[in-house]
Tab-separated table of C-alpha atoms and ligand atoms in Angstrom:
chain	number	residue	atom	x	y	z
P	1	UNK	CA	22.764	7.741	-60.810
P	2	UNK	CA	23.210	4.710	-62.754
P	3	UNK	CA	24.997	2.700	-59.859
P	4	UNK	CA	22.275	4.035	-57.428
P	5	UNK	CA	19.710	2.446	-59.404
P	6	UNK	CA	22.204	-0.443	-59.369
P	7	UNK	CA	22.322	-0.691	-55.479
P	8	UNK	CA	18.658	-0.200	-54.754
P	9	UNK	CA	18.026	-2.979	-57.635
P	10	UNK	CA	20.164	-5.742	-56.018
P	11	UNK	CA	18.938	-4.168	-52.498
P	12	UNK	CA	15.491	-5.043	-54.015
P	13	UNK	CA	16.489	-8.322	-55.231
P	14	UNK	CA	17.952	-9.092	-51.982
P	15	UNK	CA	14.855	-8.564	-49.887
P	16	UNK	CA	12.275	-9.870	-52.518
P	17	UNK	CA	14.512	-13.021	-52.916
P	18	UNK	CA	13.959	-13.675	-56.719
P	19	UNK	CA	17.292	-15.390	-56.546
P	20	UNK	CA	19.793	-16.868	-53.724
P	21	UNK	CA	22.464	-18.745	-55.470
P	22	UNK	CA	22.727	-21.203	-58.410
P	23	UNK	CA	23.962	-24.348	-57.816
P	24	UNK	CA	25.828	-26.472	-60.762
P	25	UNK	CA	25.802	-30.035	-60.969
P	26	UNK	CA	28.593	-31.301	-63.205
P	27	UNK	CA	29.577	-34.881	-63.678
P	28	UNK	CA	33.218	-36.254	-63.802
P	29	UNK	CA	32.723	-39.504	-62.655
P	30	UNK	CA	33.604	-42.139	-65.777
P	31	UNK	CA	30.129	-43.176	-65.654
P	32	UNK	CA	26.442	-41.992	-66.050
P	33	UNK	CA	25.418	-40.368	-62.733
P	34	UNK	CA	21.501	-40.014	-61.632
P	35	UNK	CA	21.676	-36.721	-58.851
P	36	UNK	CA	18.809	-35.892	-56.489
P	37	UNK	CA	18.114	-33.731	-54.333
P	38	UNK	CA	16.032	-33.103	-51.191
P	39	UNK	CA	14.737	-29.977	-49.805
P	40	UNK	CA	13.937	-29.165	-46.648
P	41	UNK	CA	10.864	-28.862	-45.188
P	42	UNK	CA	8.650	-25.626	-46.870
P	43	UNK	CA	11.277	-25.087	-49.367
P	44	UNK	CA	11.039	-25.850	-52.994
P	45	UNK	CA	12.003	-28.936	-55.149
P	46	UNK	CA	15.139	-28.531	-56.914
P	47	UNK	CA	15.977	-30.036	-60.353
P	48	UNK	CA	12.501	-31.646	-59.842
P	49	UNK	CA	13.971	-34.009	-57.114
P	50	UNK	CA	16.674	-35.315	-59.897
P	51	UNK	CA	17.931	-35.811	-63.136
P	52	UNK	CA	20.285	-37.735	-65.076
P	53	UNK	CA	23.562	-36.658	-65.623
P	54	UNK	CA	26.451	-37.933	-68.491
P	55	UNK	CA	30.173	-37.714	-67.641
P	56	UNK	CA	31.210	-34.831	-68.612
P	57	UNK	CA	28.096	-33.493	-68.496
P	58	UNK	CA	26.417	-30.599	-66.257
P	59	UNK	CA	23.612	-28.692	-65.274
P	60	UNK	CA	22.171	-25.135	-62.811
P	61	UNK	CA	19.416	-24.774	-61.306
P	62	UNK	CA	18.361	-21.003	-59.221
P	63	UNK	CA	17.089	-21.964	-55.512
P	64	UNK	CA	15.385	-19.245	-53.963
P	65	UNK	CA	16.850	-17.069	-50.630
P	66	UNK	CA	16.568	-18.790	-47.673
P	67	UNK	CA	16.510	-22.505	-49.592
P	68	UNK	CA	17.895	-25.284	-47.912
P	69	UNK	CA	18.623	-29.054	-48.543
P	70	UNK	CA	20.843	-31.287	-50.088
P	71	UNK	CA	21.944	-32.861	-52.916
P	72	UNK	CA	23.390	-36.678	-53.666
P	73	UNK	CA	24.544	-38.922	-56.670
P	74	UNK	CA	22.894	-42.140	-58.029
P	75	UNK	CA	24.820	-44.662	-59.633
P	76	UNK	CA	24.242	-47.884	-61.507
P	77	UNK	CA	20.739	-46.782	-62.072
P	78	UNK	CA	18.406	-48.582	-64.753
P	79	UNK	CA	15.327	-47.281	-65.333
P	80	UNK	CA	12.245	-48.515	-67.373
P	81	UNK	CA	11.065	-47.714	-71.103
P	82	UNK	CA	9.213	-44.090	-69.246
P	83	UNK	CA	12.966	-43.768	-68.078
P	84	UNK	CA	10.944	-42.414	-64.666
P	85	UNK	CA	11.137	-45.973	-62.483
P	86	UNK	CA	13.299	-48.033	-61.797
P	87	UNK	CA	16.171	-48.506	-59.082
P	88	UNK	CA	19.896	-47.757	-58.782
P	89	UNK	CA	22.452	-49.473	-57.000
P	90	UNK	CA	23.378	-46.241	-54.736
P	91	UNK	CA	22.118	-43.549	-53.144
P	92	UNK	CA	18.016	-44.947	-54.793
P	93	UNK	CA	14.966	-43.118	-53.770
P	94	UNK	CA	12.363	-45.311	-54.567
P	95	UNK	CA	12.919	-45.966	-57.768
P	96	UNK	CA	12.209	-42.860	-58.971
P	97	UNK	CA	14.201	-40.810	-61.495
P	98	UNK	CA	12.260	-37.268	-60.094
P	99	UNK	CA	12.784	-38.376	-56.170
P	100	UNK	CA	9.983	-36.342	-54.714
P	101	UNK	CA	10.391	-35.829	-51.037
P	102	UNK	CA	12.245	-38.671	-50.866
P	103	UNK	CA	16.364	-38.903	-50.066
P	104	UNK	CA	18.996	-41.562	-51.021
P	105	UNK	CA	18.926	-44.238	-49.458
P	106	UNK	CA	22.234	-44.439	-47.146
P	107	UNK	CA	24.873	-45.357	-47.806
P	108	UNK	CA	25.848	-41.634	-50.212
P	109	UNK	CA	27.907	-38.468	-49.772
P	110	UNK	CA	25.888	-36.039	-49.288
P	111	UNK	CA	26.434	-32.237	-50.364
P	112	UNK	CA	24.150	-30.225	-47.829
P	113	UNK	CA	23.109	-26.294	-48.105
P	114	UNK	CA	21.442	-23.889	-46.100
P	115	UNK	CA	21.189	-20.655	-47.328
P	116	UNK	CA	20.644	-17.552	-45.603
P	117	UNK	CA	20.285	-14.138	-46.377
P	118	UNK	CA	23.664	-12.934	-44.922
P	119	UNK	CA	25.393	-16.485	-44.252
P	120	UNK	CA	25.255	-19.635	-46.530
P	121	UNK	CA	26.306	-22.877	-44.476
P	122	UNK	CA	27.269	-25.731	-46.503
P	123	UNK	CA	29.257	-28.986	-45.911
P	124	UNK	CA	29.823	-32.446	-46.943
P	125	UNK	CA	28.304	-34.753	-45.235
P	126	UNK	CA	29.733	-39.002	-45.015
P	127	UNK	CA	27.720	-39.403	-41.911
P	128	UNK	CA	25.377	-41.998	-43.480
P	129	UNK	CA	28.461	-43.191	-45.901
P	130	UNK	CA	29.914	-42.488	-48.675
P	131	UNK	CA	28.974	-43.798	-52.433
P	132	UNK	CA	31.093	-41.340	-54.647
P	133	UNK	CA	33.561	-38.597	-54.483
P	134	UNK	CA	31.653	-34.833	-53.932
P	135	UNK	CA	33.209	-31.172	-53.530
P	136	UNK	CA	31.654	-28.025	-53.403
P	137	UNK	CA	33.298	-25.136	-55.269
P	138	UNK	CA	31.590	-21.626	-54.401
P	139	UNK	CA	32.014	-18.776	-56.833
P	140	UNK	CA	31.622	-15.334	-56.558
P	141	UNK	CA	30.828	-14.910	-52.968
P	142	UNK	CA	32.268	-12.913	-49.863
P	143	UNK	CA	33.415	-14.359	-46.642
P	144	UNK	CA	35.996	-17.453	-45.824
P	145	UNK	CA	33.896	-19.290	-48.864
P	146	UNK	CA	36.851	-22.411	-49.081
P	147	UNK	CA	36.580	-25.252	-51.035
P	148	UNK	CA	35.389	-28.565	-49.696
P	149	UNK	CA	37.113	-31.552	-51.481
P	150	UNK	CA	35.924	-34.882	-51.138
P	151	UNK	CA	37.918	-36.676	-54.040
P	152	UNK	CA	38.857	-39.425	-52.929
P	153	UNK	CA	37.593	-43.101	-53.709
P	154	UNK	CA	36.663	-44.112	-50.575
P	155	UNK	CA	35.266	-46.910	-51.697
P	156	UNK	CA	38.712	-48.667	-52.815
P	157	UNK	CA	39.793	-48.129	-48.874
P	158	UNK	CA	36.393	-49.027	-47.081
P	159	UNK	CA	36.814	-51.844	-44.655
P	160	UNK	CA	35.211	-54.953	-45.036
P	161	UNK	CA	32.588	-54.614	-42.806
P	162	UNK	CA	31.141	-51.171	-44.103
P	163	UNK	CA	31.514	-52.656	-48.071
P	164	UNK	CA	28.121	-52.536	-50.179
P	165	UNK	CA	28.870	-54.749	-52.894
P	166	UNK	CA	27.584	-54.508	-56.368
P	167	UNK	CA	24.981	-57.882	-56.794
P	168	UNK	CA	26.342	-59.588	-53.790
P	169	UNK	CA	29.615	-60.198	-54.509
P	170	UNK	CA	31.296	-57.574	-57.322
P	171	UNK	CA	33.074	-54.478	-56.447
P	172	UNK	CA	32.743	-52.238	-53.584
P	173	UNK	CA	30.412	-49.564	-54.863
P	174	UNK	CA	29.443	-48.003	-51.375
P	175	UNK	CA	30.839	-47.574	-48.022
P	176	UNK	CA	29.081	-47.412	-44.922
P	177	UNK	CA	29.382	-45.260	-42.367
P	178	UNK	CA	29.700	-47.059	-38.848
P	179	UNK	CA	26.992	-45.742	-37.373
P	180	UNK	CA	24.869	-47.232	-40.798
P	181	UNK	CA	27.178	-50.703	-40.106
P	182	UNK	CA	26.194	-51.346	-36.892
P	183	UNK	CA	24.163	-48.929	-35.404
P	184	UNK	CA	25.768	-48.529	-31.927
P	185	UNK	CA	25.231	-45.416	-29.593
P	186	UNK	CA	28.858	-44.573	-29.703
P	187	UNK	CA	29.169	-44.465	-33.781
P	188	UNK	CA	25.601	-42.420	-34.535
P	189	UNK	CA	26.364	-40.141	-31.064
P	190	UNK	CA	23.164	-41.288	-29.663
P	191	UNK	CA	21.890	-42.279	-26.324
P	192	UNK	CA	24.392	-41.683	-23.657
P	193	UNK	CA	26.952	-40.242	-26.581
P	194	UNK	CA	24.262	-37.567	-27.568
P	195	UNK	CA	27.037	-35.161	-26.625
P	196	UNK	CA	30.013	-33.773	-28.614
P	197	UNK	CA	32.097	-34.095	-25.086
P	198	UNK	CA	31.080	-38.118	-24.968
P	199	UNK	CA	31.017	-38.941	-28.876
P	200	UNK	CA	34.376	-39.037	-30.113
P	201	UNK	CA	35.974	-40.198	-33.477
P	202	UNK	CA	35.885	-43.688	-34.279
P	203	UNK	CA	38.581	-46.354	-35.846
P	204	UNK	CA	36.284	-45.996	-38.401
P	205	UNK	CA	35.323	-42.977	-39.019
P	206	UNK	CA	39.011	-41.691	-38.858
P	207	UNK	CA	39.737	-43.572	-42.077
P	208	UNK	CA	36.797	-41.381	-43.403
P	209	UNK	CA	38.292	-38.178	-42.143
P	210	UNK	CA	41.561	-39.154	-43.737
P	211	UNK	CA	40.177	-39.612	-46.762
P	212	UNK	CA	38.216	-36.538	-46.573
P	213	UNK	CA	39.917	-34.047	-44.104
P	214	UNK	CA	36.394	-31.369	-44.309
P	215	UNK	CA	34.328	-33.429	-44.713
P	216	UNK	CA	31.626	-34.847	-41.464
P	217	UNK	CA	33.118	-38.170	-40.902
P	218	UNK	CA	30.473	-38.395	-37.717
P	219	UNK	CA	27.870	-36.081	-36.178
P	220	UNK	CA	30.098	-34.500	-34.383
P	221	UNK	CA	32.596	-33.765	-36.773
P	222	UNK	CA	31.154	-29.528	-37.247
P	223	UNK	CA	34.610	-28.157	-36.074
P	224	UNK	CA	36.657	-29.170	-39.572
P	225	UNK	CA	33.315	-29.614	-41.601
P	226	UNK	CA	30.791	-26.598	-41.344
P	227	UNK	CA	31.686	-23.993	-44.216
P	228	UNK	CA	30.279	-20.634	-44.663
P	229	UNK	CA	30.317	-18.115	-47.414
P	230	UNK	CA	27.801	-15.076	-48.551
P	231	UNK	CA	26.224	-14.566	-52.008
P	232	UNK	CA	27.869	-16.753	-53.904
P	233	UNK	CA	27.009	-19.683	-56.743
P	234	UNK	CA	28.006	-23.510	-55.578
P	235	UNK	CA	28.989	-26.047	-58.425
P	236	UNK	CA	28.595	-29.632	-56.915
P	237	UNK	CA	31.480	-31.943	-58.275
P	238	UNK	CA	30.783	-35.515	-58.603
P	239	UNK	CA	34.227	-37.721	-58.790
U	1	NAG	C1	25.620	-16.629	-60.107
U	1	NAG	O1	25.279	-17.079	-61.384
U	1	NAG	C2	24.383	-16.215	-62.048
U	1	NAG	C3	23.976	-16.895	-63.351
U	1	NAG	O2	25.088	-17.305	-64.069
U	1	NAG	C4	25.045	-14.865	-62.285
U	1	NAG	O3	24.158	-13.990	-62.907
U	1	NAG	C5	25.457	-14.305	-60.922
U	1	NAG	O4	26.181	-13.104	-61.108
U	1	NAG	C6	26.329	-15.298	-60.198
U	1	NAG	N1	26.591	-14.802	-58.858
U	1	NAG	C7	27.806	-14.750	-58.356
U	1	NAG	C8	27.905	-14.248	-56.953
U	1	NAG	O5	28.817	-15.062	-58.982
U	2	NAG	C1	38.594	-20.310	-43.734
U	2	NAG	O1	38.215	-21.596	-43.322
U	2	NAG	C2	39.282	-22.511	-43.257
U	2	NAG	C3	38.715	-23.855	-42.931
U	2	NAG	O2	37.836	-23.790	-41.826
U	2	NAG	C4	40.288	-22.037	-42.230
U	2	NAG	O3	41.366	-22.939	-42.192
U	2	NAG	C5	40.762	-20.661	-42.610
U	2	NAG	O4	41.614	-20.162	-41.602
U	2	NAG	C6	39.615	-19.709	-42.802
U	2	NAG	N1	40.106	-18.463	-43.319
U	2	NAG	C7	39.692	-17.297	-42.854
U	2	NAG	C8	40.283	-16.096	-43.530
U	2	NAG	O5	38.900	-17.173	-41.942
């Protein structure tokens, strides 16, 4: 009796949709972190669009069934006395603490969700570039439900040409992608390369591939980077 009620309760709570999966933010990086998020469109704000985050420290949020979007990390943020505006060195959205509707501005590794009722898809994405290390851990769920590791410092092996310096001329605190660098048809898989046959890897984005094997090193990249798991919790691992 008791597990029956069991079964038709999470039967219930799958088709009402109180709650799809939590996510957990935690921060190893040696430095303060600022994470936002994005949702898509319809779906609801997450961690009110972003949050500060101490090493060491971490935080969940629920998202609802069906929520989809993605989630990046600020850094070298300063914000003003309200502690709301301001602007951050990567990954800014306006200057805002709470981004609201608004992503990070490129170049930032992106950890990107869609979640369904019967398949989650997730992946990392360095498509636009890559500001800090990012893996996504799931927990708890059913299906293939791997691991994807981005933890390297990409930013200590980014070529000249795709560096974003700190205040001109300090260390490299970004990396471009080389679509973002230069954007040419054959890096962004546009125009006449708007087709997985045509667009192939670059010199570039192989060192981005190497660095992080599953994660998208170009648009094309979904054989090695598309993940998929069911049910399950995702903590979000900065450095
Ligand atoms: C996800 O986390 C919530 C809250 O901690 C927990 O109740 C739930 O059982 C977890 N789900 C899975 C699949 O581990
Ligand atoms: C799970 O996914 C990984 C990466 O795509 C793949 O190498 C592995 O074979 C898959 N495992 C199963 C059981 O499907």
């Amino acid at each position: 009796m008791a597990s029956w009620l069991l079964f038709l309760g999470s039967l219930l709570q799958f088709f009402t949709g109180s709650k799809a999966a939590v996510f957990t933010l935690q921060n190893r990086c040696k430095e303060t972190i600022w994470p936002g998020a994005l949702s898509g469109a319809g779906h609801d704000l997450l961690i009110n669009g972003g949050l500060q985050l101490k090493p060491n420290e971490k935080t969940s949020v629920a998202a609802p069934l069906g929520w989809a979007g993605r989630f990046w990390a600020r850094s070298g943020c300063t914000f003003d006395q309200s502690g709301r505006q301001g602007n951050c060195a990567t990954g800014d959205c306006g200057g805002l603490l709470q981004c609201s509707g608004t992503g990070g501005t490129p170049p930032a590794s992106l950890a990107e969700f869609s979640l369904d009722g019967l398949e989650d898809f997730y992946d990392v994405s360095l498509v636009d570039g890559f500001n800090m290390p990012i893996s996504i851990i799931p927990s708890g769920g059913r299906g293939n439900c791997s691991a994807v590791k981005c933890s390297s410092n990409l930013n200590l092996q980014c070529p000249e040409q795709l560096q974003v310096r700190a205040n001109g001329g300090g260390d490299t605190v970004a990396c471009k992608s080389a679509c973002l660098a230069f954007g040419q048809p054959q890096f962004c898989c546009t125009g006449v390369y708007n087709n997985p046959q045509v667009c192939k890897p670059s010199h570039y984005s192989e060192i981005f591939k190497k660095a992080c094997p599953t994660a998208y090193s170009y648009p094309y990249d979904d054989a090695t980077s598309v993940f998929t798991c069911n049910g399950a919790n995702y903590t979000i691992i900065f450095c």
